[in-house]
């Protein structure tokens, strides 16, 4: 489903940082992969390379067989198939909850207003926020906003979902409601790549955990292997620090 | 006994109102000393002469176009109808709305003789100037918005042709005086265009349009910078969110970024448009009779410069104040919707 071959990414501004160094990874359809690592380890950059919000300098990325770094690839088509959820929600503040979810359906998927409305309402019900459909984002709590953001991404019927630290900006009591939505999504068989610090989520939901540091994948494996018997020293240190 | 808190409050109130009194005193002193000085130089204030430059009642003489004899003079509800039996045998009727008749039935008259007169309200030169200022500013604002929007978008584009063209335009316009730009538009570009049009037998473009063009290009450069800063003030996450949903750059701009940026740039735009209205006063130098030029003309005939220049300033104030109110209203409405 997502096939990453030897990608590298260097940031030159404000100073040279090797964000990704020869990273390869293969994520199967329906797999839930959790990426963890200290800040600055390149995990967010890795995720953002997957829908070309960052363009990898070297290597190849195939999404469903499409080489997204090929100059002839229409990246907008690829992005429509890969949903993304951000740490800071990034809802459109000038649109109501319903219109946030409707917008890309109308503009990108060219759905009729009626069809989009039906899909939107079904998704808002699913994430438990249907009663707020006519409210503007700034009147919602962080957890509610993030659930709307998930519904907005799901409305495109994506083949995979990318989560970039979806609970890091939330108050502790709201983390649960967002994680519950993500767990439900995982159970439905959605392909998911999740960058997070929620080890509980990783342990419970992940099929595979990837540990990154200094732009490299240090270690990967099943949650049991990872949390009970990590093999790499760097991983052990990291887990000791956060658990 | 009063509490110290209420004493403090009383003292603060007293202080506040004494400064309010200072405000009115300064204003009063300013106006008062100005008036005193005008008396010292024996200036006579004649405010009653001002209204005629807004509206005036003009007397229009009705003259005969034919030679002949007055056949009948008929008074009706609407006015006078005079029938002249022409020497060539044809009857001609003159009707006008008044009671003023200068001839009698049976008079013989020649071509050009005055039969009577009536009064008609005319729009004065100041009001015409005000209207022209309003018209010029409005058209320049509309063109300026579009020019500024495109130049602003080009300014942040990654395409070097668009970006550099936009930078060149903005820097050229912002780096030279508007007065010089008006001269260039009128004396250089105007001459080129009109001479070329004349060579091909096409009608000339009046100076008004070169004036509008100079104001529009001038405003456009400033609007471009305002648009650019407005777009850049929108959080990067908005672009990322819309692009990650598969929207194109244009769709993301149109549906997500510009609507948000627009609300933020209304206040600086209002300031820019107010400047534009005031800058339109420079157009007088290329023979466009806007408000300032009109005032200058009236001053030379009326010899009441003090009243007229104050009136001129107040008229500009009315225009700019109305515009700023309108944009404030627009901003409030957009934020609440």
Coordinates of C-alpha atoms in Angstrom, one line a residue:
Chain A
X1 CA 0.0 0.0 0.0
X2 CA 2.7 2.5 1.1
X3 CA 6.1 1.6 -0.1
X4 CA 9.0 3.8 0.8
X5 CA 12.4 3.2 -0.7
X6 CA 15.5 4.9 0.5
X7 CA 14.2 8.4 1.0
X8 CA 16.4 11.2 2.3
X9 CA 15.5 14.7 3.2
X10 CA 17.8 17.6 4.2
X11 CA 16.6 20.9 5.5
X12 CA 19.1 23.8 4.8
X13 CA 17.1 26.6 6.5
X14 CA 17.8 27.8 9.1
X15 CA 20.8 25.4 9.3
X16 CA 21.6 22.0 7.8
X17 CA 19.5 19.2 9.4
X18 CA 19.5 15.7 8.0
X19 CA 15.8 15.0 8.7
X20 CA 15.6 11.7 7.0
X21 CA 18.5 9.4 6.1
X22 CA 17.9 6.5 3.7
X23 CA 14.6 5.5 5.2
X24 CA 12.8 2.5 3.7
X25 CA 9.5 1.1 4.9
X26 CA 6.6 -1.0 3.6
X27 CA 3.2 -0.6 5.0
X28 CA 0.5 -3.1 4.0
X29 CA -3.1 -2.5 3.4
X30 CA -5.1 -2.4 6.6
X31 CA -2.0 -2.2 8.7
X32 CA -1.8 0.3 11.7
X33 CA 1.7 1.6 12.1
X34 CA 2.7 3.8 15.0
X35 CA 5.9 5.9 14.6
X36 CA 7.5 7.0 17.8
X37 CA 10.7 8.8 18.7
X38 CA 12.2 11.8 20.4
X39 CA 11.4 15.3 19.0
X40 CA 13.6 16.1 16.0
X41 CA 13.9 12.4 15.1
X42 CA 12.3 12.9 11.7
X43 CA 9.1 11.1 12.3
X44 CA 6.9 14.0 11.3
X45 CA 9.0 14.7 8.3
X46 CA 8.6 11.0 7.3
X47 CA 4.9 11.3 7.6
X48 CA 4.7 14.5 5.7
X49 CA 6.8 13.0 2.9
X50 CA 4.1 10.4 2.4
X51 CA 1.7 12.9 0.9
X52 CA 4.4 15.2 -0.4
X53 CA 3.7 18.1 2.0
X54 CA 7.5 17.7 2.2
X55 CA 9.3 16.6 -0.9
X56 CA 11.9 13.9 -0.3
X57 CA 15.3 14.8 -1.9
X58 CA 16.2 11.2 -2.8
X59 CA 14.4 7.8 -3.1
X60 CA 11.0 6.7 -4.2
X61 CA 7.6 6.6 -2.5
X62 CA 4.8 4.4 -3.9
X63 CA 1.2 5.0 -2.7
X64 CA -1.0 2.2 -4.1
X65 CA 1.5 1.7 -6.8
X66 CA 1.8 5.3 -7.8
X67 CA 5.2 6.9 -7.7
X68 CA 4.4 10.1 -5.9
X69 CA 7.8 11.7 -6.6
X70 CA 7.5 11.2 -10.3
X71 CA 7.2 14.6 -12.1
X72 CA 4.2 13.4 -14.1
X73 CA 2.2 12.3 -11.1
X74 CA -0.8 14.5 -10.2
X75 CA -0.1 15.0 -6.5
X76 CA -3.6 16.3 -5.9
X77 CA -5.1 13.0 -6.9
X78 CA -2.8 11.1 -4.6
X79 CA -3.5 13.5 -1.7
X80 CA -7.2 13.0 -2.1
X81 CA -6.6 9.3 -1.5
X82 CA -4.5 9.9 1.6
X83 CA -6.2 11.6 4.5
X84 CA -4.1 13.6 7.0
X85 CA -4.8 14.8 10.5
X86 CA -2.7 17.5 12.1
X87 CA -1.5 18.3 15.6
X88 CA -3.1 21.7 15.4
X89 CA -6.4 20.5 13.8
X90 CA -6.2 23.2 11.1
X91 CA -10.0 23.4 10.7
X92 CA -11.1 26.2 8.4
X93 CA -12.2 28.9 10.9
X94 CA -14.5 30.7 8.5
X95 CA -16.6 27.6 7.8
X96 CA -19.1 25.7 10.0
X97 CA -18.3 22.2 11.0
X98 CA -20.6 20.9 8.3
X99 CA -19.0 23.0 5.6
X100 CA -15.5 22.1 6.8
X101 CA -16.3 18.5 6.0
X102 CA -18.3 19.4 2.9
X103 CA -15.8 21.7 1.2
X104 CA -13.3 19.2 -0.3
X105 CA -16.1 16.8 -1.2
X106 CA -17.6 19.6 -3.4
X107 CA -14.4 21.0 -4.7
X108 CA -12.2 17.9 -5.2
X109 CA -14.7 15.0 -5.4
X110 CA -17.3 17.0 -7.2
X111 CA -20.1 15.6 -5.2
X112 CA -23.5 17.2 -5.2
X113 CA -24.5 19.2 -2.2
X114 CA -27.1 16.6 -1.2
X115 CA -24.7 13.7 -1.5
X116 CA -22.0 15.5 0.4
X117 CA -24.4 16.5 3.1
X118 CA -25.4 12.9 3.6
X119 CA -21.8 11.7 3.8
X120 CA -20.9 14.5 6.1
X121 CA -23.8 13.8 8.5
X122 CA -22.9 10.1 8.6
X123 CA -19.3 10.9 9.4
X124 CA -20.1 13.5 12.0
X125 CA -22.4 11.0 13.7
X126 CA -19.7 8.5 13.6
X127 CA -17.2 10.8 15.4
X128 CA -20.0 11.8 17.8
X129 CA -20.4 15.4 16.9
X130 CA -23.4 15.6 14.7
X131 CA -25.2 18.0 17.0
X132 CA -22.5 20.7 16.4
X133 CA -22.8 20.7 12.6
X134 CA -23.7 24.4 12.4
X135 CA -21.1 25.6 14.8
X136 CA -17.9 27.4 13.9
X137 CA -14.6 25.6 14.9
X138 CA -13.6 28.3 17.5
X139 CA -16.7 27.3 19.6
X140 CA -15.5 23.7 19.9
X141 CA -13.1 22.1 22.4
X142 CA -9.8 20.8 21.1
X143 CA -11.0 17.2 21.2
X144 CA -14.2 18.1 19.2
X145 CA -12.1 20.0 16.7
X146 CA -9.8 17.1 16.2
X147 CA -12.8 14.7 15.7
X148 CA -14.1 17.1 13.0
X149 CA -10.7 17.1 11.4
X150 CA -10.8 13.3 11.3
X151 CA -14.3 13.4 9.7
X152 CA -13.1 15.9 7.2
X153 CA -10.3 13.6 6.1
X154 CA -12.5 10.6 6.0
X155 CA -15.1 12.3 3.8
X156 CA -12.7 11.9 0.9
X157 CA -12.9 8.1 1.3
X158 CA -9.1 7.8 1.7
X159 CA -7.3 4.6 1.2
X160 CA -4.9 5.5 4.0
X161 CA -4.8 8.0 6.9
X162 CA -1.8 9.8 8.3
X163 CA -2.0 11.2 11.8
X164 CA 0.7 13.7 12.8
X165 CA 0.7 13.8 16.7
X166 CA -3.1 14.1 16.7
X167 CA -3.4 14.3 20.5
X168 CA -0.4 16.4 21.4
X169 CA -2.2 19.7 21.4
X170 CA -5.1 18.4 23.5
X171 CA -6.0 18.8 27.2
X172 CA -5.5 15.4 28.9
X173 CA -9.2 14.8 29.4
X174 CA -9.9 15.1 25.7
X175 CA -7.2 12.7 24.5
X176 CA -9.5 9.7 25.1
X177 CA -12.3 10.8 22.8
X178 CA -9.9 11.3 19.9
X179 CA -8.1 8.0 20.5
X180 CA -11.5 6.2 20.7
X181 CA -12.3 7.5 17.2
X182 CA -8.9 6.4 15.9
X183 CA -9.3 2.9 17.5
X184 CA -12.7 2.5 15.9
X185 CA -11.1 3.4 12.6
X186 CA -8.3 0.9 13.1
X187 CA -10.8 -1.8 13.8
X188 CA -12.6 -1.1 10.5
X189 CA -9.4 -2.0 8.7
X190 CA -8.2 1.5 7.7
X191 CA -4.5 1.7 6.8
X192 CA -3.0 4.1 9.3
X193 CA 0.3 5.7 10.0
X194 CA 0.3 7.4 13.3
X195 CA 3.0 9.6 14.8
X196 CA 2.2 9.9 18.5
X197 CA 3.5 9.9 22.0
X198 CA 0.5 7.9 23.2
X199 CA 2.2 4.6 24.2
X200 CA -1.1 3.2 25.4
X201 CA -2.5 3.6 21.9
X202 CA 0.6 2.0 20.3
X203 CA 0.4 -0.9 22.6
X204 CA -3.3 -1.5 22.1
X205 CA -3.9 -0.8 18.5
X206 CA -0.7 -0.9 16.5
X207 CA 0.2 -3.8 14.3
X208 CA 3.7 -2.5 14.2
X209 CA 5.7 0.1 16.0
X210 CA 8.6 2.0 14.4
X211 CA 11.2 3.8 16.5
X212 CA 13.0 6.6 14.8
X213 CA 16.0 8.7 15.8
X214 CA 18.2 11.2 14.0
X215 CA 16.4 10.6 10.7
X216 CA 16.8 6.8 10.8
X217 CA 14.5 3.9 11.7
X218 CA 16.4 2.4 14.6
X219 CA 14.0 -0.4 15.4
X220 CA 10.7 -1.8 14.5
X221 CA 8.5 -4.7 15.6
X222 CA 5.2 -5.7 17.2
X223 CA 4.1 -3.8 20.3
X224 CA 4.9 -6.8 22.5
X225 CA 8.4 -7.0 21.2
X226 CA 8.8 -3.3 21.4
X227 CA 7.6 -2.6 24.9
X228 CA 8.7 -5.8 26.6
X229 CA 11.9 -6.7 24.9
X230 CA 13.5 -3.9 22.8
X231 CA 16.8 -4.8 21.4
X232 CA 18.5 -1.5 20.6
X233 CA 20.1 0.6 23.4
X234 CA 18.7 3.9 22.0
X235 CA 15.1 2.4 22.1
X236 CA 15.6 1.2 25.7
X237 CA 16.7 4.6 26.8
X238 CA 13.8 6.3 25.1
X239 CA 11.3 4.0 26.5
X240 CA 12.8 4.4 30.0
X241 CA 12.5 8.1 29.7
X242 CA 8.9 8.2 28.7
X243 CA 7.3 5.3 30.5
Chain B
X1 CA -17.8 58.2 56.6
X2 CA -16.9 57.6 53.0
X3 CA -14.7 54.7 52.1
X4 CA -11.3 55.5 50.7
X5 CA -12.2 53.5 47.6
X6 CA -15.1 55.8 46.8
X7 CA -12.9 58.9 47.5
X8 CA -10.4 57.5 45.0
X9 CA -13.1 57.0 42.5
X10 CA -14.3 60.5 43.0
X11 CA -10.9 61.9 42.5
X12 CA -10.3 59.9 39.4
X13 CA -13.6 61.2 38.0
X14 CA -12.7 64.8 38.7
X15 CA -9.4 64.4 37.0
X16 CA -11.0 62.8 34.0
X17 CA -13.6 65.6 33.5
X18 CA -11.0 68.3 34.0
X19 CA -9.1 66.8 31.0
X20 CA -12.3 66.7 29.0
X21 CA -12.6 70.4 29.7
X22 CA -9.0 70.9 28.5
X23 CA -9.9 69.2 25.2
X24 CA -12.8 71.6 24.5
X25 CA -10.8 74.5 25.6
X26 CA -8.0 73.7 23.1
X27 CA -10.5 73.3 20.3
X28 CA -12.3 76.5 21.2
X29 CA -9.1 78.5 21.5
X30 CA -7.9 77.1 18.1
X31 CA -11.0 78.2 16.3
X32 CA -11.3 81.4 18.3
X33 CA -7.8 82.6 17.6
X34 CA -8.1 81.8 13.9
X35 CA -11.3 83.9 13.8
X36 CA -9.6 86.7 15.7
X37 CA -6.7 86.7 13.2
X38 CA -9.0 86.9 10.2
X39 CA -10.7 90.0 11.8
X40 CA -7.2 91.6 12.3
X41 CA -6.6 91.4 8.5
X42 CA -10.1 92.6 7.7
X43 CA -11.3 89.5 6.1
X44 CA -15.0 89.5 5.7
X45 CA -16.6 86.1 6.1
X46 CA -19.4 85.6 3.6
X47 CA -20.7 82.1 4.2
X48 CA -23.9 82.9 2.4
X49 CA -22.0 83.0 -0.9
X50 CA -21.0 79.3 -0.5
X51 CA -24.3 77.5 -1.2
X52 CA -24.5 78.9 -4.8
X53 CA -21.5 76.7 -5.7
X54 CA -23.5 73.6 -4.7
X55 CA -26.9 74.6 -6.3
X56 CA -27.9 77.8 -8.0
X57 CA -31.0 79.1 -9.6
X58 CA -30.1 80.2 -13.1
X59 CA -32.2 82.6 -15.1
X60 CA -32.7 81.4 -18.6
X61 CA -33.9 83.8 -21.3
X62 CA -36.3 82.5 -23.9
X63 CA -35.5 84.0 -27.3
X64 CA -37.4 83.8 -30.5
X65 CA -35.8 81.9 -33.4
X66 CA -38.0 83.5 -36.0
X67 CA -39.1 87.0 -37.0
X68 CA -42.9 87.7 -36.9
X69 CA -45.8 89.0 -34.8
X70 CA -46.9 87.8 -31.4
X71 CA -50.2 86.1 -32.1
X72 CA -51.3 84.9 -28.7
X73 CA -50.0 84.8 -25.1
X74 CA -51.6 82.1 -23.1
X75 CA -51.2 81.7 -19.3
X76 CA -51.6 78.1 -18.1
X77 CA -51.1 76.2 -14.9
X78 CA -47.6 75.2 -16.0
X79 CA -46.5 78.6 -17.4
X80 CA -46.6 80.6 -20.5
X81 CA -47.3 79.6 -24.1
X82 CA -46.5 82.2 -26.7
X83 CA -47.5 81.8 -30.3
X84 CA -45.7 83.7 -32.9
X85 CA -47.1 84.1 -36.4
X86 CA -43.9 84.0 -38.5
X87 CA -43.3 86.3 -41.4
X88 CA -42.8 83.2 -43.5
X89 CA -46.4 82.2 -42.7
X90 CA -45.6 79.5 -40.2
X91 CA -46.7 79.6 -36.5
X92 CA -44.2 78.8 -33.9
X93 CA -45.0 78.0 -30.2
X94 CA -42.8 78.8 -27.2
X95 CA -43.7 77.4 -23.8
X96 CA -41.8 77.8 -20.6
X97 CA -42.5 77.4 -16.8
X98 CA -42.8 80.9 -15.4
X99 CA -45.0 84.1 -15.4
X100 CA -42.3 86.4 -16.8
X101 CA -43.4 87.8 -20.1
X102 CA -41.5 90.7 -21.8
X103 CA -43.7 91.3 -24.8
X104 CA -47.4 92.0 -25.7
X105 CA -49.8 90.5 -28.2
X106 CA -49.4 92.2 -31.5
X107 CA -45.7 93.1 -31.0
X108 CA -43.5 92.5 -34.0
X109 CA -40.3 90.8 -33.1
X110 CA -37.1 89.9 -34.7
X111 CA -35.0 86.8 -34.5
X112 CA -33.2 86.6 -31.2
X113 CA -35.6 88.9 -29.3
X114 CA -36.2 88.0 -25.7
X115 CA -39.8 86.8 -25.1
X116 CA -39.5 86.1 -21.4
X117 CA -37.4 84.2 -18.9
X118 CA -37.6 81.4 -16.3
X119 CA -35.5 80.0 -13.5
X120 CA -34.0 76.6 -13.3
X121 CA -32.0 74.9 -10.5
X122 CA -28.5 73.9 -11.6
X123 CA -25.8 71.9 -10.0
X124 CA -22.9 74.1 -8.9
X125 CA -19.3 73.6 -9.7
X126 CA -18.3 72.3 -6.2
X127 CA -20.9 69.6 -6.3
X128 CA -19.8 68.6 -9.8
X129 CA -16.2 68.5 -8.6
X130 CA -17.2 66.4 -5.6
X131 CA -19.1 64.0 -7.9
X132 CA -16.1 63.7 -10.2
X133 CA -13.8 63.0 -7.2
X134 CA -16.1 60.3 -6.1
X135 CA -16.4 58.8 -9.5
X136 CA -12.6 58.8 -10.2
X137 CA -11.9 57.4 -6.7
X138 CA -14.5 54.7 -7.1
X139 CA -13.2 53.5 -10.5
X140 CA -9.6 53.7 -9.3
X141 CA -10.4 51.6 -6.2
X142 CA -12.1 48.9 -8.2
X143 CA -9.2 48.6 -10.7
X144 CA -6.8 49.0 -7.8
X145 CA -8.3 46.0 -6.0
X146 CA -8.0 43.7 -9.0
X147 CA -4.5 44.9 -9.9
X148 CA -3.4 44.6 -6.2
X149 CA -5.0 41.1 -5.9
X150 CA -3.2 39.8 -9.0
X151 CA 0.1 41.5 -8.1
X152 CA -0.1 40.3 -4.5
X153 CA -0.7 36.7 -5.6
X154 CA 2.1 37.0 -8.2
X155 CA 4.4 38.5 -5.5
X156 CA 4.2 35.3 -3.4
X157 CA 4.2 32.9 -6.4
X158 CA 7.2 30.7 -6.9
X159 CA 7.2 31.4 -10.6
X160 CA 10.1 33.8 -11.2
X161 CA 8.4 35.6 -14.1
X162 CA 5.3 36.5 -12.1
X163 CA 7.3 37.2 -8.9
X164 CA 9.9 39.5 -10.5
X165 CA 7.3 41.3 -12.6
X166 CA 5.3 42.0 -9.5
X167 CA 8.3 43.1 -7.5
X168 CA 9.4 45.4 -10.3
X169 CA 5.9 46.9 -10.5
X170 CA 5.6 47.4 -6.8
X171 CA 9.0 48.9 -6.3
X172 CA 8.7 51.3 -9.3
X173 CA 5.3 52.6 -8.1
X174 CA 6.2 52.9 -4.5
X175 CA 9.5 54.4 -5.1
X176 CA 8.4 57.4 -7.1
X177 CA 6.0 60.3 -6.3
X178 CA 2.4 60.1 -7.4
X179 CA 2.7 63.5 -8.9
X180 CA 5.5 62.3 -11.2
X181 CA 3.5 59.2 -12.1
X182 CA 0.5 61.3 -13.1
X183 CA 2.8 63.4 -15.3
X184 CA 4.2 60.2 -16.9
X185 CA 0.7 58.8 -17.5
X186 CA -0.6 62.0 -19.0
X187 CA 2.3 63.5 -20.8
X188 CA 4.2 60.4 -21.8
X189 CA 1.8 57.5 -22.1
X190 CA -1.1 59.8 -22.9
X191 CA 0.8 61.4 -25.7
X192 CA 1.9 58.1 -27.1
X193 CA -1.6 56.5 -27.0
X194 CA -3.4 59.5 -28.3
X195 CA -1.0 60.2 -31.1
X196 CA -1.1 56.5 -32.2
X197 CA -4.9 56.6 -32.0
X198 CA -5.0 59.7 -34.1
X199 CA -2.8 58.2 -36.7
X200 CA -5.3 55.4 -37.0
X201 CA -8.2 57.7 -37.0
X202 CA -9.6 56.7 -33.7
X203 CA -11.0 59.0 -31.0
X204 CA -8.7 60.4 -28.3
X205 CA -8.8 59.1 -24.8
X206 CA -9.7 61.9 -22.5
X207 CA -7.3 63.0 -19.7
X208 CA -9.7 61.6 -17.1
X209 CA -8.8 58.0 -18.0
X210 CA -5.1 58.6 -17.7
X211 CA -5.8 60.1 -14.3
X212 CA -7.8 57.1 -13.2
X213 CA -5.1 54.8 -14.6
X214 CA -2.4 56.6 -12.6
X215 CA -4.4 56.4 -9.4
X216 CA -5.3 52.7 -10.0
X217 CA -1.7 51.6 -10.7
X218 CA -0.5 53.6 -7.7
X219 CA -3.1 52.1 -5.3
X220 CA -2.6 48.6 -6.9
X221 CA 1.0 48.5 -5.7
X222 CA 0.1 49.3 -2.1
X223 CA -2.9 46.9 -2.2
X224 CA -0.5 44.2 -3.5
X225 CA 1.6 44.5 -0.5
X226 CA -1.4 44.5 1.8
X227 CA -2.8 41.4 0.0
X228 CA 0.6 39.7 0.3
X229 CA 0.9 40.4 4.0
X230 CA -2.7 39.3 4.6
X231 CA -2.1 35.9 2.8
X232 CA 1.1 35.4 4.7
X233 CA -0.6 36.1 8.0
X234 CA -2.8 33.1 7.5
X235 CA -1.3 30.1 9.3
X236 CA 0.6 27.7 7.1
X237 CA -1.6 24.8 8.5
X238 CA -4.6 26.2 6.5
X239 CA -2.7 25.6 3.2
X240 CA -1.5 22.2 4.4
X241 CA -4.9 21.1 5.5
X242 CA -6.6 22.2 2.2
X243 CA -3.8 20.8 0.0
X244 CA -3.7 17.5 1.9
X245 CA -7.4 17.1 1.0
X246 CA -6.4 17.2 -2.6
X247 CA -7.3 20.8 -3.4
X248 CA -5.2 22.6 -6.0
X249 CA -3.3 25.7 -5.2
X250 CA -6.0 27.8 -6.8
X251 CA -8.8 26.0 -5.0
X252 CA -7.1 26.3 -1.7
X253 CA -6.5 30.0 -2.3
X254 CA -10.1 30.7 -3.4
X255 CA -11.9 28.6 -0.8
X256 CA -9.7 28.7 2.3
X257 CA -6.9 31.3 2.3
X258 CA -8.4 34.4 0.6
X259 CA -11.7 34.5 2.5
X260 CA -9.7 34.5 5.8
X261 CA -7.1 36.9 4.5
X262 CA -9.7 39.3 3.2
X263 CA -11.2 40.0 6.7
X264 CA -7.8 40.8 8.0
X265 CA -6.8 43.2 5.3
X266 CA -10.0 45.3 5.4
X267 CA -8.6 47.8 7.9
X268 CA -5.3 48.5 6.0
X269 CA -7.3 48.5 2.7
X270 CA -9.6 51.2 4.2
X271 CA -6.6 53.3 5.0
X272 CA -5.3 52.9 1.5
X273 CA -8.6 53.8 -0.1
X274 CA -8.8 56.9 2.1
X275 CA -5.4 57.9 0.9
X276 CA -6.5 57.4 -2.7
X277 CA -9.5 59.7 -2.3
X278 CA -7.2 62.4 -0.9
X279 CA -4.5 61.7 -3.6
X280 CA -7.1 62.3 -6.3
X281 CA -6.8 66.0 -5.5
X282 CA -3.5 65.9 -7.5
X283 CA -5.5 65.2 -10.7
X284 CA -6.3 68.8 -11.0
X285 CA -2.9 69.4 -12.6
X286 CA -3.9 67.4 -15.7
X287 CA -7.0 69.4 -16.2
X288 CA -9.4 67.1 -14.5
X289 CA -11.9 69.3 -12.6
X290 CA -12.2 67.3 -9.4
X291 CA -13.0 68.8 -6.0
X292 CA -9.7 70.6 -5.4
X293 CA -9.5 72.0 -8.9
X294 CA -13.1 73.1 -8.7
X295 CA -12.5 74.8 -5.4
X296 CA -9.5 76.6 -6.9
X297 CA -11.6 77.9 -9.8
X298 CA -14.4 79.0 -7.5
X299 CA -11.9 80.8 -5.3
X300 CA -10.6 82.8 -8.2
X301 CA -14.1 84.0 -9.1
X302 CA -15.6 84.4 -5.6
X303 CA -12.6 85.8 -3.8
X304 CA -13.7 84.0 -0.6
X305 CA -10.8 81.6 -0.2
X306 CA -11.2 81.0 3.6
X307 CA -14.7 79.6 3.4
X308 CA -14.2 77.7 0.3
X309 CA -11.0 75.9 1.3
X310 CA -12.6 74.9 4.6
X311 CA -15.7 73.6 2.7
X312 CA -13.4 71.7 0.4
X313 CA -11.6 70.0 3.3
X314 CA -14.9 69.2 4.9
X315 CA -16.2 67.6 1.7
X316 CA -13.1 65.4 1.6
X317 CA -13.7 64.5 5.2
X318 CA -17.3 63.5 4.4
X319 CA -16.1 61.2 1.7
X320 CA -13.3 59.6 3.7
X321 CA -15.4 59.2 6.8
X322 CA -18.2 57.6 4.9
X323 CA -15.8 55.1 3.3
X324 CA -14.2 54.3 6.6
X325 CA -17.7 53.7 8.2
X326 CA -18.7 51.5 5.3
X327 CA -15.6 49.3 5.6
X328 CA -15.9 49.1 9.3
X329 CA -19.5 47.9 8.8
X330 CA -18.3 45.4 6.2
X331 CA -15.6 44.1 8.5
X332 CA -18.1 43.6 11.4
X333 CA -20.5 41.8 9.2
X334 CA -17.9 39.5 7.8
X335 CA -16.6 38.5 11.2
X336 CA -20.0 37.7 12.5
X337 CA -21.1 35.7 9.5

